[in-house]
CSV table of C-alpha atoms and ligand atoms in Angstrom, one decimal:
chain,number,residue,atom,x,y,z
O,20,UNK,CA,-33.0,-8.1,16.3
O,21,UNK,CA,-29.2,-7.9,16.2
O,22,UNK,CA,-26.7,-5.2,16.9
O,23,UNK,CA,-26.5,-3.3,13.7
O,24,UNK,CA,-22.9,-2.0,14.2
O,25,UNK,CA,-21.7,-5.5,14.9
O,26,UNK,CA,-23.6,-7.0,12.0
O,27,UNK,CA,-21.8,-4.5,9.7
O,28,UNK,CA,-18.5,-5.3,11.2
O,29,UNK,CA,-19.1,-9.0,10.7
O,30,UNK,CA,-20.4,-8.6,7.1
O,31,UNK,CA,-17.8,-6.2,5.7
O,32,UNK,CA,-14.6,-8.2,5.8
O,33,UNK,CA,-11.3,-6.3,6.0
O,34,UNK,CA,-9.6,-5.8,2.6
O,35,UNK,CA,-6.8,-8.2,3.7
O,36,UNK,CA,-9.3,-11.0,4.5
O,37,UNK,CA,-11.1,-10.3,1.2
O,38,UNK,CA,-8.0,-10.8,-0.9
O,39,UNK,CA,-6.9,-13.8,1.2
O,40,UNK,CA,-10.2,-15.5,0.7
O,41,UNK,CA,-10.1,-14.7,-3.0
O,42,UNK,CA,-6.6,-16.1,-3.2
O,43,UNK,CA,-7.6,-19.4,-1.6
O,44,UNK,CA,-10.5,-19.8,-4.0
O,45,UNK,CA,-8.3,-18.9,-7.0
O,46,UNK,CA,-5.6,-21.4,-5.8
O,47,UNK,CA,-8.1,-24.2,-5.8
O,48,UNK,CA,-9.0,-23.3,-9.4
O,49,UNK,CA,-5.6,-22.7,-11.0
O,50,UNK,CA,-3.1,-24.2,-8.5
O,51,UNK,CA,-1.5,-22.6,-5.5
O,52,UNK,CA,1.8,-22.0,-7.3
O,53,UNK,CA,0.0,-19.7,-9.8
O,54,UNK,CA,-1.4,-17.3,-7.3
O,55,UNK,CA,1.1,-14.7,-5.9
O,56,UNK,CA,-0.5,-14.1,-2.6
O,57,UNK,CA,1.2,-11.2,-0.7
O,58,UNK,CA,-2.0,-10.4,1.2
O,59,UNK,CA,-1.8,-11.8,4.7
O,60,UNK,CA,0.7,-11.7,7.5
O,61,UNK,CA,0.9,-15.5,8.1
O,62,UNK,CA,4.5,-16.4,8.9
O,63,UNK,CA,6.1,-18.5,6.2
O,64,UNK,CA,9.0,-19.6,8.4
O,65,UNK,CA,8.1,-22.7,10.5
O,66,UNK,CA,7.9,-22.4,14.3
O,67,UNK,CA,11.3,-23.1,15.9
O,68,UNK,CA,12.0,-26.8,16.4
O,69,UNK,CA,12.2,-26.2,20.1
O,70,UNK,CA,8.6,-25.0,20.2
O,71,UNK,CA,7.2,-28.0,18.4
O,72,UNK,CA,9.4,-30.5,20.4
O,73,UNK,CA,8.3,-28.9,23.6
O,74,UNK,CA,4.6,-29.1,22.7
O,75,UNK,CA,5.0,-32.7,21.6
O,76,UNK,CA,6.8,-33.6,24.9
O,77,UNK,CA,4.1,-31.8,27.0
O,78,UNK,CA,1.3,-33.6,25.3
O,79,UNK,CA,3.0,-37.0,25.6
O,80,UNK,CA,3.9,-36.5,29.3
O,81,UNK,CA,2.1,-38.7,31.9
O,82,UNK,CA,0.5,-35.6,33.5
O,83,UNK,CA,-0.6,-34.2,30.1
O,84,UNK,CA,-4.1,-33.5,31.4
O,85,UNK,CA,-2.6,-30.7,33.5
O,86,UNK,CA,-1.6,-28.9,30.4
O,87,UNK,CA,-5.1,-28.9,29.1
O,88,UNK,CA,-6.6,-27.5,32.3
O,89,UNK,CA,-7.5,-23.9,33.3
O,90,UNK,CA,-4.7,-21.7,34.7
O,91,UNK,CA,-5.0,-18.5,36.8
O,92,UNK,CA,-6.9,-15.9,34.8
O,93,UNK,CA,-3.7,-13.8,34.3
O,94,UNK,CA,-1.6,-16.9,33.3
O,95,UNK,CA,0.3,-19.7,35.0
O,96,UNK,CA,3.0,-18.4,37.4
O,97,UNK,CA,5.9,-20.3,35.8
O,98,UNK,CA,5.0,-18.9,32.3
O,99,UNK,CA,4.8,-15.4,33.6
O,100,UNK,CA,8.0,-15.8,35.5
O,101,UNK,CA,9.9,-17.1,32.5
O,102,UNK,CA,8.7,-14.2,30.3
O,103,UNK,CA,9.5,-11.7,33.1
O,104,UNK,CA,13.0,-13.1,33.4
O,105,UNK,CA,13.6,-13.0,29.7
O,106,UNK,CA,12.4,-9.3,29.5
O,107,UNK,CA,14.6,-8.5,32.5
O,108,UNK,CA,17.7,-10.2,31.0
O,109,UNK,CA,17.3,-8.5,27.7
O,110,UNK,CA,16.2,-5.0,28.7
O,111,UNK,CA,17.1,-4.6,32.4
O,112,UNK,CA,13.5,-3.4,33.0
O,113,UNK,CA,13.0,-5.2,36.3
O,114,UNK,CA,9.9,-7.0,35.0
O,115,UNK,CA,8.2,-9.2,37.5
O,116,UNK,CA,5.7,-12.1,37.0
O,117,UNK,CA,2.9,-10.0,38.5
O,118,UNK,CA,3.5,-7.2,35.9
O,119,UNK,CA,2.4,-9.6,33.2
O,120,UNK,CA,-1.1,-10.6,32.0
O,121,UNK,CA,-1.1,-13.4,29.5
O,122,UNK,CA,-3.5,-13.1,26.5
O,123,UNK,CA,-4.6,-15.0,23.4
O,124,UNK,CA,-2.3,-12.9,21.2
O,125,UNK,CA,-1.9,-9.1,20.7
O,126,UNK,CA,-5.5,-8.5,19.6
O,127,UNK,CA,-7.1,-9.3,22.9
O,128,UNK,CA,-4.1,-7.6,24.7
O,129,UNK,CA,-5.1,-4.4,22.9
O,130,UNK,CA,-8.8,-4.7,23.5
O,131,UNK,CA,-8.3,-5.3,27.2
O,132,UNK,CA,-5.9,-2.4,27.6
O,133,UNK,CA,-8.2,0.0,25.6
O,134,UNK,CA,-11.2,-1.1,27.6
O,135,UNK,CA,-9.2,-0.7,30.9
O,136,UNK,CA,-8.4,2.9,29.9
O,137,UNK,CA,-11.8,3.9,28.6
O,138,UNK,CA,-13.4,6.7,30.7
O,139,UNK,CA,-16.1,9.2,29.6
O,140,UNK,CA,-15.1,10.9,26.3
O,141,UNK,CA,-11.8,9.0,26.1
O,142,UNK,CA,-9.7,9.3,22.9
O,143,UNK,CA,-6.8,7.2,21.6
O,144,UNK,CA,-4.2,8.5,19.2
O,145,UNK,CA,-3.2,6.2,16.4
O,146,UNK,CA,-0.3,6.8,14.0
O,147,UNK,CA,-0.8,6.1,10.3
O,148,UNK,CA,0.0,3.8,8.8
O,149,UNK,CA,-1.6,1.5,11.3
O,150,UNK,CA,-3.0,-2.0,11.7
O,151,UNK,CA,-6.6,-1.5,10.7
O,152,UNK,CA,-8.1,-3.4,13.6
O,153,UNK,CA,-7.0,-0.6,16.0
O,154,UNK,CA,-9.9,1.6,15.1
O,155,UNK,CA,-12.3,-1.4,15.4
O,156,UNK,CA,-10.8,-2.2,18.9
O,157,UNK,CA,-11.0,1.4,20.0
O,158,UNK,CA,-14.7,1.6,18.9
O,159,UNK,CA,-15.4,-1.7,20.6
O,160,UNK,CA,-13.9,-0.3,23.8
O,161,UNK,CA,-16.0,2.9,23.5
O,162,UNK,CA,-13.1,5.1,22.6
O,163,UNK,CA,-12.7,7.7,19.8
O,164,UNK,CA,-9.8,7.1,17.4
O,165,UNK,CA,-7.8,10.2,16.5
O,166,UNK,CA,-5.5,9.5,13.5
O,167,UNK,CA,-2.1,11.2,13.1
O,168,UNK,CA,-1.5,11.3,9.3
O,169,UNK,CA,1.6,9.4,7.9
O,170,UNK,CA,4.7,11.1,6.7
O,171,UNK,CA,5.0,9.1,3.5
O,172,UNK,CA,8.6,10.3,2.9
O,173,UNK,CA,9.9,8.0,5.7
O,174,UNK,CA,6.9,6.6,7.6
O,175,UNK,CA,8.6,7.6,10.8
O,176,UNK,CA,7.0,9.0,13.9
O,177,UNK,CA,7.1,12.8,14.2
O,178,UNK,CA,6.2,14.3,17.6
O,179,UNK,CA,5.1,17.6,16.1
O,180,UNK,CA,2.4,15.7,14.2
O,181,UNK,CA,1.4,13.8,17.3
O,182,UNK,CA,1.1,17.0,19.3
O,183,UNK,CA,-1.7,18.2,17.1
O,184,UNK,CA,-3.8,15.1,17.9
O,185,UNK,CA,-3.5,15.3,21.7
O,186,UNK,CA,-6.4,16.8,23.7
O,187,UNK,CA,-7.4,16.7,27.4
O,188,UNK,CA,-9.4,13.6,26.5
O,189,UNK,CA,-6.4,11.6,25.2
O,190,UNK,CA,-6.0,8.5,27.4
O,191,UNK,CA,-3.5,6.7,25.3
O,192,UNK,CA,-1.3,6.8,22.2
O,193,UNK,CA,-0.6,3.6,20.2
O,194,UNK,CA,2.8,3.0,18.5
O,195,UNK,CA,3.7,-0.1,16.5
O,196,UNK,CA,7.4,-0.7,15.6
O,197,UNK,CA,8.5,-2.6,13.6
O,198,UNK,CA,5.5,-1.4,11.8
O,199,UNK,CA,2.7,-3.2,10.0
O,200,UNK,CA,2.2,-2.2,7.1
O,201,UNK,CA,5.4,-0.1,6.4
O,202,UNK,CA,8.1,-2.4,7.9
O,203,UNK,CA,9.7,0.7,9.3
O,204,UNK,CA,11.4,0.6,12.7
O,205,UNK,CA,10.9,3.9,14.6
O,206,UNK,CA,14.1,5.6,15.5
O,207,UNK,CA,15.1,6.0,19.1
O,208,UNK,CA,15.2,9.8,18.7
O,209,UNK,CA,11.6,9.8,17.4
O,210,UNK,CA,10.4,7.8,20.4
O,211,UNK,CA,12.3,10.0,22.8
O,212,UNK,CA,10.7,13.1,21.3
O,213,UNK,CA,7.3,11.4,21.6
O,214,UNK,CA,8.1,10.5,25.3
O,215,UNK,CA,9.0,14.1,26.1
O,216,UNK,CA,5.8,15.3,24.4
O,217,UNK,CA,3.7,12.9,26.4
O,218,UNK,CA,5.4,13.8,29.7
O,219,UNK,CA,4.7,17.5,29.0
O,220,UNK,CA,1.1,16.9,27.9
O,221,UNK,CA,0.4,14.6,30.9
O,222,UNK,CA,1.5,17.4,33.2
O,223,UNK,CA,-0.6,19.9,31.3
O,224,UNK,CA,-3.8,17.8,31.3
O,225,UNK,CA,-3.3,16.6,34.9
O,226,UNK,CA,-3.5,12.9,34.1
O,227,UNK,CA,-1.2,10.3,32.5
O,228,UNK,CA,-1.3,9.6,28.8
O,229,UNK,CA,-0.3,6.0,28.4
O,230,UNK,CA,1.9,4.9,25.5
O,231,UNK,CA,0.7,1.5,24.2
O,232,UNK,CA,3.5,-0.2,22.4
O,233,UNK,CA,2.1,-3.0,20.2
O,234,UNK,CA,5.0,-5.0,19.2
O,235,UNK,CA,4.3,-8.5,17.7
O,236,UNK,CA,7.2,-7.9,15.3
O,237,UNK,CA,9.8,-7.0,17.9
O,238,UNK,CA,12.3,-9.7,16.9
O,239,UNK,CA,11.8,-9.5,13.2
O,240,UNK,CA,14.5,-6.9,12.3
O,241,UNK,CA,17.2,-6.6,9.6
O,242,UNK,CA,20.2,-4.5,8.8
O,243,UNK,CA,21.1,-4.4,12.5
O,244,UNK,CA,18.2,-2.1,13.2
O,245,UNK,CA,17.6,-1.3,16.9
O,246,UNK,CA,14.1,-1.7,18.3
O,247,UNK,CA,13.9,0.5,21.4
O,248,UNK,CA,12.2,-1.0,24.4
O,249,UNK,CA,9.6,1.7,25.0
O,250,UNK,CA,9.2,1.3,28.8
O,251,UNK,CA,12.9,2.3,29.1
O,252,UNK,CA,12.1,5.6,27.4
O,253,UNK,CA,8.7,6.4,28.9
O,254,UNK,CA,7.5,5.4,32.4
O,255,UNK,CA,3.8,5.2,31.5
O,256,UNK,CA,4.2,2.6,28.7
O,257,UNK,CA,2.1,-0.6,28.3
O,258,UNK,CA,3.6,-3.3,26.1
O,259,UNK,CA,1.2,-5.5,24.1
O,260,UNK,CA,3.2,-8.5,22.7
O,261,UNK,CA,2.4,-11.6,20.7
O,262,UNK,CA,4.2,-14.8,19.8
O,263,UNK,CA,2.1,-15.0,16.6
O,264,UNK,CA,4.9,-13.7,14.4
O,265,UNK,CA,8.1,-14.2,16.4
O,266,UNK,CA,7.5,-17.9,17.0
O,267,UNK,CA,5.3,-18.4,13.9
O,268,UNK,CA,2.2,-19.4,16.0
O,269,UNK,CA,-0.6,-17.1,14.8
O,270,UNK,CA,-3.3,-19.7,15.0
O,271,UNK,CA,-2.3,-20.9,18.5
O,272,UNK,CA,-2.9,-17.6,20.3
O,273,UNK,CA,-0.5,-16.5,22.9
O,274,UNK,CA,0.7,-13.0,23.9
O,275,UNK,CA,0.9,-10.8,27.0
O,276,UNK,CA,0.4,-7.3,28.4
O,277,UNK,CA,3.3,-5.9,30.4
O,278,UNK,CA,2.6,-3.0,32.7
O,279,UNK,CA,5.9,-1.7,34.2
O,280,UNK,CA,5.7,-1.3,38.0
O,281,UNK,CA,6.8,2.3,37.8
O,282,UNK,CA,3.8,3.3,35.6
O,283,UNK,CA,1.3,5.6,37.3
O,284,UNK,CA,-1.5,3.7,39.0
O,285,UNK,CA,0.2,0.4,37.9
O,286,UNK,CA,-1.7,-1.7,40.3
O,287,UNK,CA,-5.1,-0.2,39.4
O,288,UNK,CA,-4.3,-0.4,35.8
O,289,UNK,CA,-3.4,-4.1,36.1
O,290,UNK,CA,-6.6,-4.7,37.9
O,291,UNK,CA,-8.6,-2.9,35.3
O,292,UNK,CA,-6.9,-4.9,32.5
O,293,UNK,CA,-7.9,-8.1,34.4
O,294,UNK,CA,-11.4,-6.8,34.7
O,295,UNK,CA,-11.6,-5.8,31.1
O,296,UNK,CA,-10.4,-9.2,29.9
O,297,UNK,CA,-12.9,-10.8,32.3
O,298,UNK,CA,-15.7,-8.7,30.9
O,299,UNK,CA,-14.6,-9.6,27.3
O,300,UNK,CA,-14.5,-13.3,28.3
O,301,UNK,CA,-10.9,-14.1,27.3
O,302,UNK,CA,-9.1,-14.9,30.5
O,303,UNK,CA,-6.7,-18.0,30.7
O,304,UNK,CA,-4.7,-18.0,27.5
O,305,UNK,CA,-4.2,-21.5,26.0
O,306,UNK,CA,-2.7,-23.6,28.8
O,307,UNK,CA,-0.5,-25.8,26.5
O,308,UNK,CA,1.0,-22.7,25.0
O,309,UNK,CA,1.7,-21.2,28.4
O,310,UNK,CA,3.5,-24.4,29.4
O,311,UNK,CA,5.5,-24.2,26.1
O,312,UNK,CA,6.5,-20.6,26.7
O,313,UNK,CA,7.5,-21.4,30.3
O,314,UNK,CA,10.2,-23.6,28.7
O,315,UNK,CA,10.9,-21.6,25.5
O,316,UNK,CA,10.8,-17.9,26.4
O,317,UNK,CA,14.3,-17.4,25.3
O,318,UNK,CA,13.8,-18.8,21.7
O,319,UNK,CA,14.2,-16.3,18.9
O,320,UNK,CA,13.1,-16.6,15.3
O,321,UNK,CA,15.4,-17.3,12.3
O,322,UNK,CA,14.8,-14.2,10.1
O,323,UNK,CA,17.1,-15.2,7.2
O,324,UNK,CA,14.3,-16.2,4.8
O,325,UNK,CA,12.3,-13.0,5.5
O,326,UNK,CA,15.4,-10.9,5.0
O,327,UNK,CA,16.2,-12.6,1.7
O,328,UNK,CA,12.6,-11.9,0.4
O,329,UNK,CA,12.7,-8.3,1.7
O,330,UNK,CA,16.0,-7.5,0.0
O,331,UNK,CA,15.0,-9.2,-3.3
O,332,UNK,CA,11.6,-7.4,-3.4
O,333,UNK,CA,12.9,-4.0,-2.3
O,334,UNK,CA,15.8,-4.1,-4.8
O,335,UNK,CA,13.7,-5.3,-7.8
O,336,UNK,CA,10.7,-3.1,-7.1
O,337,UNK,CA,12.7,0.1,-6.7
O,338,UNK,CA,14.7,-0.8,-9.9
O,339,UNK,CA,11.4,-1.1,-11.8
O,340,UNK,CA,10.5,2.4,-10.6
O,341,UNK,CA,8.2,1.7,-7.6
O,342,UNK,CA,8.4,4.2,-4.8
O,343,UNK,CA,9.1,2.4,-1.6
O,344,UNK,CA,10.6,3.2,1.8
O,345,UNK,CA,13.2,0.5,2.7
O,346,UNK,CA,11.7,-1.7,5.4
O,347,UNK,CA,14.0,-2.7,8.3
O,348,UNK,CA,11.5,-4.9,10.2
O,349,UNK,CA,8.4,-7.1,10.3
O,350,UNK,CA,7.6,-8.8,7.0
O,351,UNK,CA,5.9,-6.1,4.9
O,352,UNK,CA,6.8,-3.3,2.6
O,353,UNK,CA,4.7,-0.6,1.1
O,354,UNK,CA,4.7,0.8,-2.4
O,355,UNK,CA,3.0,4.0,-3.6
O,356,UNK,CA,0.4,3.2,-6.4
O,357,UNK,CA,2.3,4.1,-9.6
O,358,UNK,CA,-0.9,4.8,-11.4
O,359,UNK,CA,-4.5,5.4,-10.4
O,360,UNK,CA,-5.8,4.8,-6.9
O,361,UNK,CA,-4.3,2.0,-4.7
O,362,UNK,CA,-7.6,0.1,-5.0
O,363,UNK,CA,-7.5,0.3,-8.8
O,364,UNK,CA,-3.9,-0.9,-8.8
O,365,UNK,CA,-4.7,-3.8,-6.5
O,366,UNK,CA,-7.6,-4.7,-8.8
O,367,UNK,CA,-5.3,-4.7,-11.9
O,368,UNK,CA,-2.7,-6.8,-10.0
O,369,UNK,CA,-5.5,-9.2,-9.0
O,370,UNK,CA,-6.3,-9.8,-12.7
O,371,UNK,CA,-2.7,-11.2,-13.0
O,372,UNK,CA,-3.2,-13.3,-9.8
O,373,UNK,CA,-0.9,-11.0,-7.8
O,374,UNK,CA,-2.6,-10.1,-4.5
O,375,UNK,CA,-1.4,-6.9,-2.8
O,376,UNK,CA,-3.4,-4.9,-0.3
O,377,UNK,CA,-4.6,-1.3,-0.9
O,378,UNK,CA,-3.8,0.6,2.3
O,379,UNK,CA,-6.9,2.8,2.7
O,380,UNK,CA,-7.9,1.0,5.9
O,381,UNK,CA,-4.3,1.4,7.1
O,382,UNK,CA,-4.6,5.2,6.9
O,383,UNK,CA,-2.5,5.4,3.7
O,384,UNK,CA,-4.9,5.5,0.7
O,385,UNK,CA,-2.2,6.0,-2.0
O,386,UNK,CA,-0.2,2.9,-0.9
O,387,UNK,CA,-0.3,-0.8,-1.1
O,388,UNK,CA,1.1,-3.4,1.3
O,389,UNK,CA,3.1,-6.4,0.2
O,390,UNK,CA,3.5,-9.2,2.7
O,391,UNK,CA,7.0,-10.6,2.3
O,392,UNK,CA,6.2,-13.7,4.3
O,393,UNK,CA,6.0,-15.9,1.3
O,394,UNK,CA,8.1,-18.6,-0.4
O,395,UNK,CA,11.2,-17.7,-2.3
O,396,UNK,CA,9.6,-19.2,-5.4
O,397,UNK,CA,6.7,-16.8,-5.1
O,398,UNK,CA,9.1,-13.9,-4.8
O,399,UNK,CA,11.1,-15.0,-7.9
O,400,UNK,CA,8.1,-15.8,-10.1
O,401,UNK,CA,6.1,-12.7,-9.1
O,402,UNK,CA,8.8,-10.2,-10.2
O,403,UNK,CA,8.0,-10.2,-13.9
O,404,UNK,CA,4.4,-9.5,-13.0
O,405,UNK,CA,5.4,-6.5,-10.8
O,406,UNK,CA,7.4,-5.3,-13.8
O,407,UNK,CA,4.6,-5.7,-16.3
O,408,UNK,CA,2.2,-3.8,-14.0
O,409,UNK,CA,4.4,-0.7,-13.7
O,410,UNK,CA,5.3,-0.8,-17.4
O,411,UNK,CA,1.7,-1.3,-18.7
E,782,LIG,N1,-0.9,-5.8,16.0
E,782,LIG,C1,-0.3,-5.8,14.7
E,782,LIG,C2,0.5,-4.6,14.3
E,782,LIG,C3,-0.5,-6.9,13.9
E,782,LIG,O1,0.1,-6.9,12.7
E,782,LIG,C4,-1.3,-8.0,14.3
E,782,LIG,C5,-1.5,-9.1,13.4
E,782,LIG,O2,-1.2,-9.2,12.3
E,782,LIG,C6,-1.8,-7.9,15.6
E,782,LIG,C7,-1.6,-6.8,16.4
E,782,LIG,C8,-2.7,-9.1,16.1
E,782,LIG,O3,-1.8,-10.1,16.5
E,782,LIG,P1,-2.3,-11.4,17.1
E,782,LIG,O4,-2.4,-12.5,16.1
E,782,LIG,O5,-1.3,-11.8,18.1
E,782,LIG,O6,-3.6,-11.2,17.8
């Protein structure tokens, strides 16, 4: 006998994976250059040279075996110190090494935080549009997901909408900015309003509501957009970060959880996170990557190519008549289905070898996500297909 819920989860692939797998098969048949695959968030910009050079030097060093060994469960002290220093230098948040728990990316950071906060009847509030795995992670942790519907006019956060989702069972609220799938960066004002609401409701309910800021796209921003550092706006914040996108290392698995020391019950929370990660069996993030980040924590991505794709796609698609909110971050943009359901539109696009993701699982059933982390050639050659689809 197997666990039925887990069997279903393992059998029903996400719609992103479905399209991605289809794209790989199709590429083998008709050639990679003939499939316009906008389905998955795999960075198309190479990892910074400093990252690759550092990894090569670490592996070639005489004491290389050390970099393949176990580290402390929460991460090697020098890696945690380098990240804490970088956060402190950038945001004056006073981060210390002991406030960080290193993880295998943002996904296990989120599962550990949610499990650490799960008490009897716990609820987590999620803002649409959202990364579909949030609801899977919440269920896995034993929490109920409560969804705040998207405001499709601007995809911004609106505290009045969040207020309706909060109950005495709310343990946490998740925000993700720059956002996957909309590419929108939440304004400082909207985050300040959310912070004021959570302060008020925490007082009313008699327990802290933690604000989980999932921010793997923090450094991927354009048009000079400001990404607020959430712990500076709200004391009870928990940051879940990943180097998957910012350093183009999604397959290598490195990220962290940052619990600011001023958060309520910070020490107990950190211990519960360590306990949750232990129970989930993912302590000790990849040691080689930890040693790399100890030396490369100040490296930033080159976003020029993403920006060029974003501008070209946004300008062309809006000119053709697609409804789209201008993205200022990450490497996605969303369009409203111009005709029929988003799934039907995605199916029609697939017939022309254009792979775009219907956003039902992201909490926006009328929209589709376009991943702009593709080659310039893909952008250029896909534009006539986008035009044909809306004109058909
Ligand atoms: N959160 C968001 C918003 C994401 O888009 C992703 C990956 O695409 C993740 C979390 C998971 O990131 P990681 O690869 O670091 O586990």
